[in-house]
Short mmCIF file of C-alpha atoms in Angstrom, two decimals:
data_model
loop_
_atom_site.label_atom_id
_atom_site.label_comp_id
_atom_site.label_asym_id
_atom_site.label_seq_id
_atom_site.Cartn_x
_atom_site.Cartn_y
_atom_site.Cartn_z
CA MET A 1 75.88 -52.07 84.35
CA SER A 2 73.00 -50.63 84.02
CA SER A 3 70.35 -51.88 82.94
CA PRO A 4 68.69 -51.32 79.48
CA PRO A 5 66.24 -48.96 79.01
CA GLU A 6 62.96 -49.08 79.24
CA VAL A 7 60.87 -49.07 76.21
CA ILE A 8 58.01 -47.04 75.50
CA VAL A 9 55.20 -47.17 73.62
CA PRO A 10 53.32 -43.84 72.36
CA GLU A 11 49.90 -43.07 72.47
CA SER A 12 50.37 -42.21 68.95
CA GLY A 13 51.04 -44.52 65.78
CA ARG A 14 54.06 -42.31 64.53
CA ASN A 15 57.67 -42.99 65.32
CA ARG A 16 56.30 -46.34 66.96
CA PRO A 17 59.62 -48.51 67.81
CA GLU A 18 60.05 -51.19 65.59
CA GLY A 19 60.86 -53.83 68.18
CA SER A 20 62.15 -54.34 71.90
CA PRO A 21 65.50 -55.00 73.03
CA ASP A 22 65.42 -58.44 72.54
CA GLY A 23 63.78 -58.07 68.93
CA ARG A 24 60.34 -59.45 68.90
CA MET A 25 57.26 -56.82 68.62
CA ASP A 26 56.24 -55.65 71.66
CA THR A 27 52.96 -57.32 72.28
CA THR A 28 50.99 -54.45 73.68
CA LEU A 29 51.67 -52.61 70.25
CA LEU A 30 50.35 -55.37 68.71
CA ALA A 31 46.91 -55.91 70.54
CA ARG A 32 46.39 -52.31 69.77
CA LEU A 33 47.20 -53.15 66.30
CA ARG A 34 44.67 -55.71 65.63
CA ALA A 35 42.17 -54.27 67.96
CA ARG A 36 42.49 -51.13 66.22
CA LEU A 37 42.64 -53.23 62.07
CA PHE A 38 39.80 -55.58 63.43
CA SER A 39 37.31 -53.77 65.18
CA ALA A 40 33.88 -54.55 64.94
CA THR A 41 33.47 -51.20 63.07
CA SER A 42 37.23 -51.23 61.09
CA PRO A 43 36.70 -50.72 57.42
CA ILE A 44 38.22 -54.22 56.84
CA TRP A 45 35.47 -56.14 57.52
CA ILE A 46 33.41 -54.10 55.03
CA PHE A 47 35.92 -54.10 52.73
CA LEU A 48 36.17 -58.03 53.18
CA VAL A 49 32.11 -58.40 52.77
CA LEU A 50 32.88 -56.81 49.38
CA VAL A 51 35.54 -58.69 47.94
CA LEU A 52 32.85 -61.47 49.07
CA MET A 53 30.05 -59.99 46.41
CA VAL A 54 32.66 -59.52 43.93
CA ALA A 55 33.84 -62.89 44.04
CA THR A 56 30.42 -64.45 44.48
CA PHE A 57 29.30 -62.73 41.20
CA GLY A 58 33.03 -63.19 39.17
CA VAL A 59 31.95 -67.12 40.05
CA LEU A 60 28.60 -67.27 39.17
CA ARG A 61 28.73 -65.03 36.50
CA PRO A 62 32.39 -64.81 35.05
CA THR A 63 31.95 -63.62 31.46
CA GLU A 64 29.75 -60.59 32.36
CA PHE A 65 30.51 -59.36 35.50
CA LEU A 66 33.28 -57.09 36.32
CA SER A 67 33.78 -57.15 31.96
CA THR A 68 35.59 -53.90 30.74
CA PHE A 69 31.89 -52.14 30.30
CA ASP A 70 30.16 -52.98 34.01
CA ILE A 71 33.62 -51.94 36.05
CA GLN A 72 33.04 -49.07 34.31
CA SER A 73 29.73 -48.54 35.13
CA ILE A 74 29.85 -49.64 38.28
CA PHE A 75 32.55 -46.66 38.96
CA THR A 76 30.54 -44.27 36.76
CA ASN A 77 27.35 -45.50 38.92
CA ALA A 78 29.39 -44.67 42.24
CA ALA A 79 30.48 -41.26 41.32
CA VAL A 80 27.60 -39.21 41.92
CA ALA A 81 26.96 -41.03 45.32
CA MET A 82 30.88 -40.52 46.52
CA MET A 83 29.95 -36.69 46.10
CA LEU A 84 27.67 -37.44 48.67
CA ALA A 85 29.45 -39.51 50.88
CA VAL A 86 32.07 -37.45 51.02
CA GLY A 87 30.65 -34.43 52.90
CA MET A 88 28.32 -36.85 54.83
CA THR A 89 30.92 -38.17 56.58
CA TYR A 90 31.92 -34.90 58.04
CA VAL A 91 28.87 -34.51 59.19
CA ILE A 92 28.14 -38.20 60.52
CA ILE A 93 31.57 -37.31 62.69
CA THR A 94 30.10 -34.50 64.11
CA ALA A 95 26.83 -36.86 65.93
CA GLY A 96 25.12 -34.70 62.83
CA ILE A 97 22.79 -36.06 60.18
CA ASP A 98 21.71 -34.51 56.56
CA LEU A 99 18.83 -35.30 54.98
CA SER A 100 18.69 -33.47 52.33
CA VAL A 101 21.40 -33.86 49.78
CA GLY A 102 19.46 -35.33 47.74
CA SER A 103 16.96 -32.75 46.88
CA VAL A 104 20.01 -30.12 46.84
CA LEU A 105 21.57 -32.44 44.88
CA VAL A 106 18.61 -31.68 42.67
CA LEU A 107 18.12 -28.14 43.21
CA ALA A 108 21.81 -27.70 42.44
CA GLY A 109 21.24 -29.15 38.93
CA VAL A 110 17.85 -26.97 38.06
CA VAL A 111 19.54 -24.05 38.91
CA ALA A 112 22.86 -24.85 36.93
CA VAL A 113 20.42 -25.72 33.81
CA LYS A 114 18.73 -22.56 33.77
CA THR A 115 21.51 -20.34 34.72
CA MET A 116 23.18 -22.18 30.74
CA ASN A 117 19.96 -21.66 29.11
CA ALA A 118 19.56 -17.77 30.29
CA ILE A 119 23.46 -16.90 29.29
CA GLY A 120 23.86 -19.35 26.28
CA GLY A 121 20.63 -20.28 25.09
CA SER A 122 18.09 -23.17 25.09
CA ASN A 123 19.45 -25.08 22.07
CA PRO A 124 21.89 -28.13 24.06
CA ASP A 125 23.81 -27.79 20.88
CA THR A 126 24.76 -24.22 20.31
CA ILE A 127 25.42 -23.25 24.68
CA GLY A 128 29.26 -22.80 25.15
CA TRP A 129 31.70 -23.13 27.49
CA LEU A 130 31.28 -19.76 29.31
CA ALA A 131 27.44 -20.70 30.10
CA ILE A 132 28.50 -24.32 30.85
CA CYS A 133 31.30 -22.88 33.63
CA ALA A 134 28.60 -20.69 34.56
CA GLY A 135 26.03 -22.54 35.26
CA LEU A 136 28.21 -25.22 37.36
CA GLY A 137 30.34 -22.93 39.23
CA VAL A 138 26.25 -21.91 40.26
CA GLY A 139 24.95 -25.21 41.19
CA VAL A 140 27.84 -25.66 42.95
CA ILE A 141 26.46 -22.04 45.08
CA ALA A 142 23.19 -23.08 45.18
CA GLY A 143 24.10 -26.10 47.50
CA LEU A 144 26.52 -24.33 49.82
CA ALA A 145 24.41 -22.04 50.73
CA GLY A 146 21.88 -25.06 51.66
CA GLY A 147 24.13 -26.24 53.28
CA VAL A 148 25.39 -22.83 55.18
CA ILE A 149 21.54 -22.60 56.17
CA ASN A 150 21.37 -26.03 57.50
CA GLY A 151 24.73 -25.18 59.56
CA ALA A 152 23.82 -21.81 60.90
CA LEU A 153 20.04 -23.59 61.87
CA ILE A 154 21.83 -26.33 63.39
CA ALA A 155 24.71 -24.07 64.82
CA TRP A 156 23.29 -21.14 66.26
CA LEU A 157 19.53 -21.50 66.75
CA LYS A 158 20.26 -25.52 68.09
CA ILE A 159 17.11 -26.90 66.38
CA PRO A 160 17.93 -30.36 65.43
CA PRO A 161 19.94 -31.46 62.83
CA LEU A 162 17.11 -34.30 61.82
CA ILE A 163 14.77 -31.30 61.88
CA VAL A 164 16.54 -29.08 60.10
CA THR A 165 17.49 -31.00 57.27
CA LEU A 166 14.56 -32.74 56.51
CA GLY A 167 12.77 -29.25 56.11
CA MET A 168 15.44 -28.29 54.00
CA PHE A 169 14.80 -31.42 51.92
CA GLY A 170 10.90 -30.69 51.34
CA ILE A 171 12.79 -26.65 50.62
CA ALA A 172 15.02 -27.79 47.82
CA LEU A 173 12.79 -30.51 46.33
CA GLY A 174 9.59 -27.87 46.35
CA LEU A 175 11.80 -25.43 45.06
CA ALA A 176 12.97 -26.99 41.97
CA ASP A 177 9.56 -28.56 41.22
CA VAL A 178 8.20 -24.65 41.33
CA LEU A 179 11.45 -23.60 38.96
CA THR A 180 10.74 -26.14 36.96
CA SER A 181 6.49 -26.41 37.09
CA GLY A 182 7.94 -30.65 38.23
CA VAL A 183 8.82 -31.26 34.35
CA ASP A 184 12.22 -32.76 33.91
CA LEU A 185 14.66 -29.50 31.67
CA ALA A 186 16.71 -31.76 29.10
CA THR A 187 17.92 -28.57 27.98
CA VAL A 188 21.54 -29.60 29.24
CA PRO A 189 24.18 -28.43 26.69
CA SER A 190 25.87 -31.26 24.51
CA LYS A 191 29.22 -30.72 24.95
CA LEU A 192 28.62 -31.20 28.95
CA GLY A 193 26.74 -34.70 28.34
CA ALA A 194 30.53 -35.70 25.33
CA THR A 195 32.79 -34.57 27.73
CA ILE A 196 32.27 -34.30 31.84
CA GLY A 197 29.67 -36.51 31.53
CA ASN A 198 29.92 -39.21 29.36
CA GLY A 199 33.96 -38.85 28.22
CA ASN A 200 36.90 -40.64 28.61
CA LEU A 201 40.58 -39.41 29.63
CA GLY A 202 41.99 -42.68 27.92
CA PRO A 203 40.00 -45.06 29.37
CA VAL A 204 38.56 -43.63 32.63
CA PRO A 205 35.76 -41.45 32.75
CA TRP A 206 35.32 -38.02 33.86
CA LEU A 207 33.14 -38.53 36.20
CA VAL A 208 35.76 -40.92 37.56
CA ILE A 209 38.41 -38.73 38.22
CA ILE A 210 36.55 -35.89 39.72
CA ALA A 211 35.01 -38.14 42.37
CA VAL A 212 38.73 -39.32 43.42
CA VAL A 213 40.36 -35.73 43.15
CA VAL A 214 37.74 -35.26 45.37
CA THR A 215 37.59 -38.22 47.73
CA VAL A 216 41.66 -37.75 48.05
CA ILE A 217 41.58 -34.15 48.98
CA GLY A 218 38.33 -34.71 51.68
CA GLY A 219 40.10 -37.29 53.26
CA LEU A 220 43.69 -35.26 53.30
CA VAL A 221 41.60 -32.56 55.17
CA LEU A 222 40.09 -34.72 57.79
CA SER A 223 42.75 -37.32 58.59
CA GLN A 224 45.90 -34.43 58.23
CA THR A 225 44.91 -31.42 59.19
CA ARG A 226 43.14 -29.25 62.05
CA PHE A 227 39.54 -28.78 60.58
CA GLY A 228 39.86 -33.10 60.58
CA ARG A 229 40.99 -33.33 64.20
CA HIS A 230 38.44 -30.56 65.38
CA THR A 231 35.86 -32.64 63.43
CA TYR A 232 36.58 -35.45 65.17
CA ALA A 233 36.32 -33.28 68.79
CA ILE A 234 33.44 -31.74 68.56
CA GLY A 235 31.97 -35.63 67.41
CA SER A 236 33.58 -37.43 70.50
CA ASN A 237 32.37 -34.64 72.97
CA ASP A 238 31.28 -31.06 72.20
CA GLU A 239 31.43 -29.81 75.40
CA ALA A 240 35.68 -30.69 75.75
CA ALA A 241 35.44 -29.11 72.35
CA ARG A 242 34.32 -26.03 73.18
CA ARG A 243 36.82 -25.95 76.39
CA ALA A 244 39.53 -27.35 73.99
CA GLY A 245 39.17 -23.47 72.16
CA ILE A 246 37.41 -25.11 69.29
CA ASN A 247 34.52 -22.38 67.29
CA VAL A 248 32.43 -25.25 67.80
CA PRO A 249 29.16 -23.19 66.09
CA TRP A 250 31.40 -21.90 63.02
CA HIS A 251 33.31 -25.49 62.79
CA LEU A 252 29.35 -26.75 62.23
CA VAL A 253 28.55 -24.18 59.61
CA LYS A 254 31.37 -25.00 57.44
CA VAL A 255 30.72 -28.54 57.73
CA TYR A 256 27.54 -28.48 56.64
CA ALA A 257 28.33 -26.26 54.37
CA ILE A 258 30.93 -28.74 52.81
CA ALA A 259 28.16 -31.46 52.63
CA GLY A 260 26.18 -28.90 50.51
CA ALA A 261 28.90 -27.88 48.50
CA LEU A 262 29.17 -31.56 47.03
CA SER A 263 25.90 -31.81 47.46
CA GLY A 264 25.72 -29.02 44.37
CA LEU A 265 28.69 -30.62 42.39
CA GLY A 266 26.73 -34.56 42.80
CA GLY A 267 23.92 -32.07 41.12
CA ASP A 268 26.20 -30.71 38.40
CA LEU A 269 28.50 -34.53 37.54
CA SER A 270 24.06 -35.72 37.75
CA LEU A 271 22.97 -33.45 34.67
CA ALA A 272 26.36 -33.96 33.32
CA HIS A 273 25.92 -38.13 33.01
CA PHE A 274 21.94 -38.05 32.33
CA THR A 275 22.17 -34.44 30.44
CA THR A 276 18.53 -33.99 32.40
CA THR A 277 17.70 -32.81 35.89
CA THR A 278 15.92 -36.07 37.15
CA ILE A 279 14.24 -34.67 39.65
CA SER A 280 12.78 -38.43 40.62
CA GLY A 281 16.03 -39.75 40.34
CA HIS A 282 17.19 -38.61 43.46
CA LEU A 283 14.70 -39.16 46.54
CA GLU A 284 16.26 -41.98 47.87
CA ASP A 285 20.23 -39.86 47.58
CA ASN A 286 20.19 -39.27 51.15
CA LEU A 287 19.37 -42.18 52.73
CA THR A 288 22.05 -44.04 49.67
CA ALA A 289 24.81 -41.84 51.34
CA ILE A 290 23.86 -42.15 55.38
CA SER A 291 23.62 -46.07 54.66
CA ALA A 292 27.41 -46.24 52.58
CA VAL A 293 28.80 -43.62 55.76
CA VAL A 294 27.87 -45.94 58.34
CA ILE A 295 28.25 -49.22 56.51
CA GLY A 296 31.57 -47.73 56.20
CA GLY A 297 32.64 -47.68 59.72
CA THR A 298 31.45 -44.31 60.56
CA SER A 299 29.85 -44.28 63.58
CA LEU A 300 26.55 -42.61 64.43
CA PHE A 301 27.37 -41.37 68.10
CA GLY A 302 29.83 -39.07 66.34
CA GLY A 303 33.55 -38.95 66.57
CA VAL A 304 34.67 -42.08 64.92
CA GLY A 305 34.78 -42.52 60.72
CA THR A 306 37.53 -42.76 58.18
CA MET A 307 36.77 -41.85 54.43
CA ILE A 308 38.55 -45.24 53.01
CA GLY A 309 35.64 -46.76 54.85
CA SER A 310 33.14 -44.30 52.99
CA VAL A 311 34.50 -45.22 50.15
CA VAL A 312 34.18 -48.85 50.70
CA GLY A 313 30.56 -48.59 52.05
CA VAL A 314 29.44 -46.40 48.59
CA PHE A 315 30.93 -49.40 46.75
CA ILE A 316 28.36 -52.16 48.30
CA PRO A 317 25.51 -50.93 47.07
CA VAL A 318 26.55 -49.92 43.46
CA VAL A 319 28.35 -53.72 43.16
CA LEU A 320 25.27 -55.29 44.78
CA ALA A 321 22.83 -53.35 41.94
CA SER A 322 25.05 -54.33 39.26
CA GLY A 323 25.01 -58.14 40.01
CA LEU A 324 21.66 -58.61 40.16
CA VAL A 325 21.26 -57.39 37.21
CA ILE A 326 23.65 -59.36 35.93
CA MET A 327 21.71 -62.35 37.71
CA ASN A 328 18.29 -60.99 36.41
CA VAL A 329 17.27 -60.54 40.16
CA GLN A 330 15.20 -57.58 40.78
CA SER A 331 16.63 -54.90 41.90
CA PHE A 332 14.67 -54.32 44.98
CA TRP A 333 16.27 -56.98 46.58
CA GLN A 334 19.48 -54.10 46.80
CA GLN A 335 17.35 -52.21 48.80
CA VAL A 336 16.67 -55.46 51.50
CA VAL A 337 20.08 -56.46 51.32
CA THR A 338 21.49 -52.95 52.26
CA GLY A 339 19.19 -52.41 54.82
CA LEU A 340 20.28 -55.58 56.71
CA ILE A 341 24.00 -54.48 55.70
CA LEU A 342 23.21 -51.07 57.43
CA ILE A 343 21.40 -52.72 60.39
CA VAL A 344 23.69 -54.43 61.35
CA ALA A 345 26.50 -52.43 60.98
CA VAL A 346 24.72 -49.84 63.32
CA TYR A 347 24.96 -53.06 65.62
CA PHE A 348 28.43 -53.30 65.47
CA ASP A 349 29.05 -49.94 66.27
CA GLN A 350 26.74 -49.45 69.10
CA VAL A 351 28.32 -53.06 70.85
CA ARG A 352 31.99 -51.17 70.12
CA ARG A 353 30.35 -47.85 71.84
CA ARG A 354 29.46 -49.81 74.55
CA SER A 355 32.64 -51.91 74.98
CA ARG A 356 34.49 -48.03 74.95
CA ASN A 357 32.55 -46.65 77.27
CA ARG A 358 32.97 -49.83 79.68
#
């Protein structure tokens, strides 16, 4: 009688066998699953931190924290940050960085409202949807242009991302000040603020719906498409990716273009929500986006990261800020705690990377 066939565990997670011939789950498969789920930078750990934060604030302030109003505020506040975090996830997976997203967001909001006023006039109550849509489109295009410039300088002129995007940070913010003379523009159409900015579809704010759609699309593209696989490959080893036939420079331009376009969309959403350009209110958005992505498990060294991790990472500072306000604690402590979490996340990332190299 022939011996039973040997069970082969494939490298990928697809079509995995449910058990060995004697009915027990393959121990190697379980070990791999545990290692993947509970690695130092797995989103599960960050999610547990988020759950612990929610539980703590819920126990301390059960009637105030996570009320209907508070839940809506948390998700609304996270919507704009999520736009930046989705683009930043792609950038950091390629082992890059983008310090310009906050100022590009501001510039996009400025050119958007300028376009609306040029087409529909300066009276917020009389500006129609044609002018609004044109302004929103120009805002996204302005962000896209900033991202393309970043990508071109990084990919083709080989200037380090830190220098290029830091320069773009100053350029975009300076242009926003030039266009507004340093004064926020408040001639935002009332229709935009009443609908997209502060309106709801049932109980769900429109800002949240837009953020969810963009995040889901970004996650699917990253995890299920060739573009996403090429992004991971470049971050893991750009030279190997080049030898495998990937056009690395052109791909980097597209990645930074995505980050710029999403910054432009974030500028549109911020403009709609606050009904003003809030020029000085986004100076730290770049650090917020980077912190959220790294806290969510994306490696600063490239090649590792998930969109779900970035989502959880965005909610860490937002929930923390909401809880501290309810607890009557100075909001400055939010930056302290977020910074500590960021340092711990980067430390675990280095530990995991050294372990993988060994």
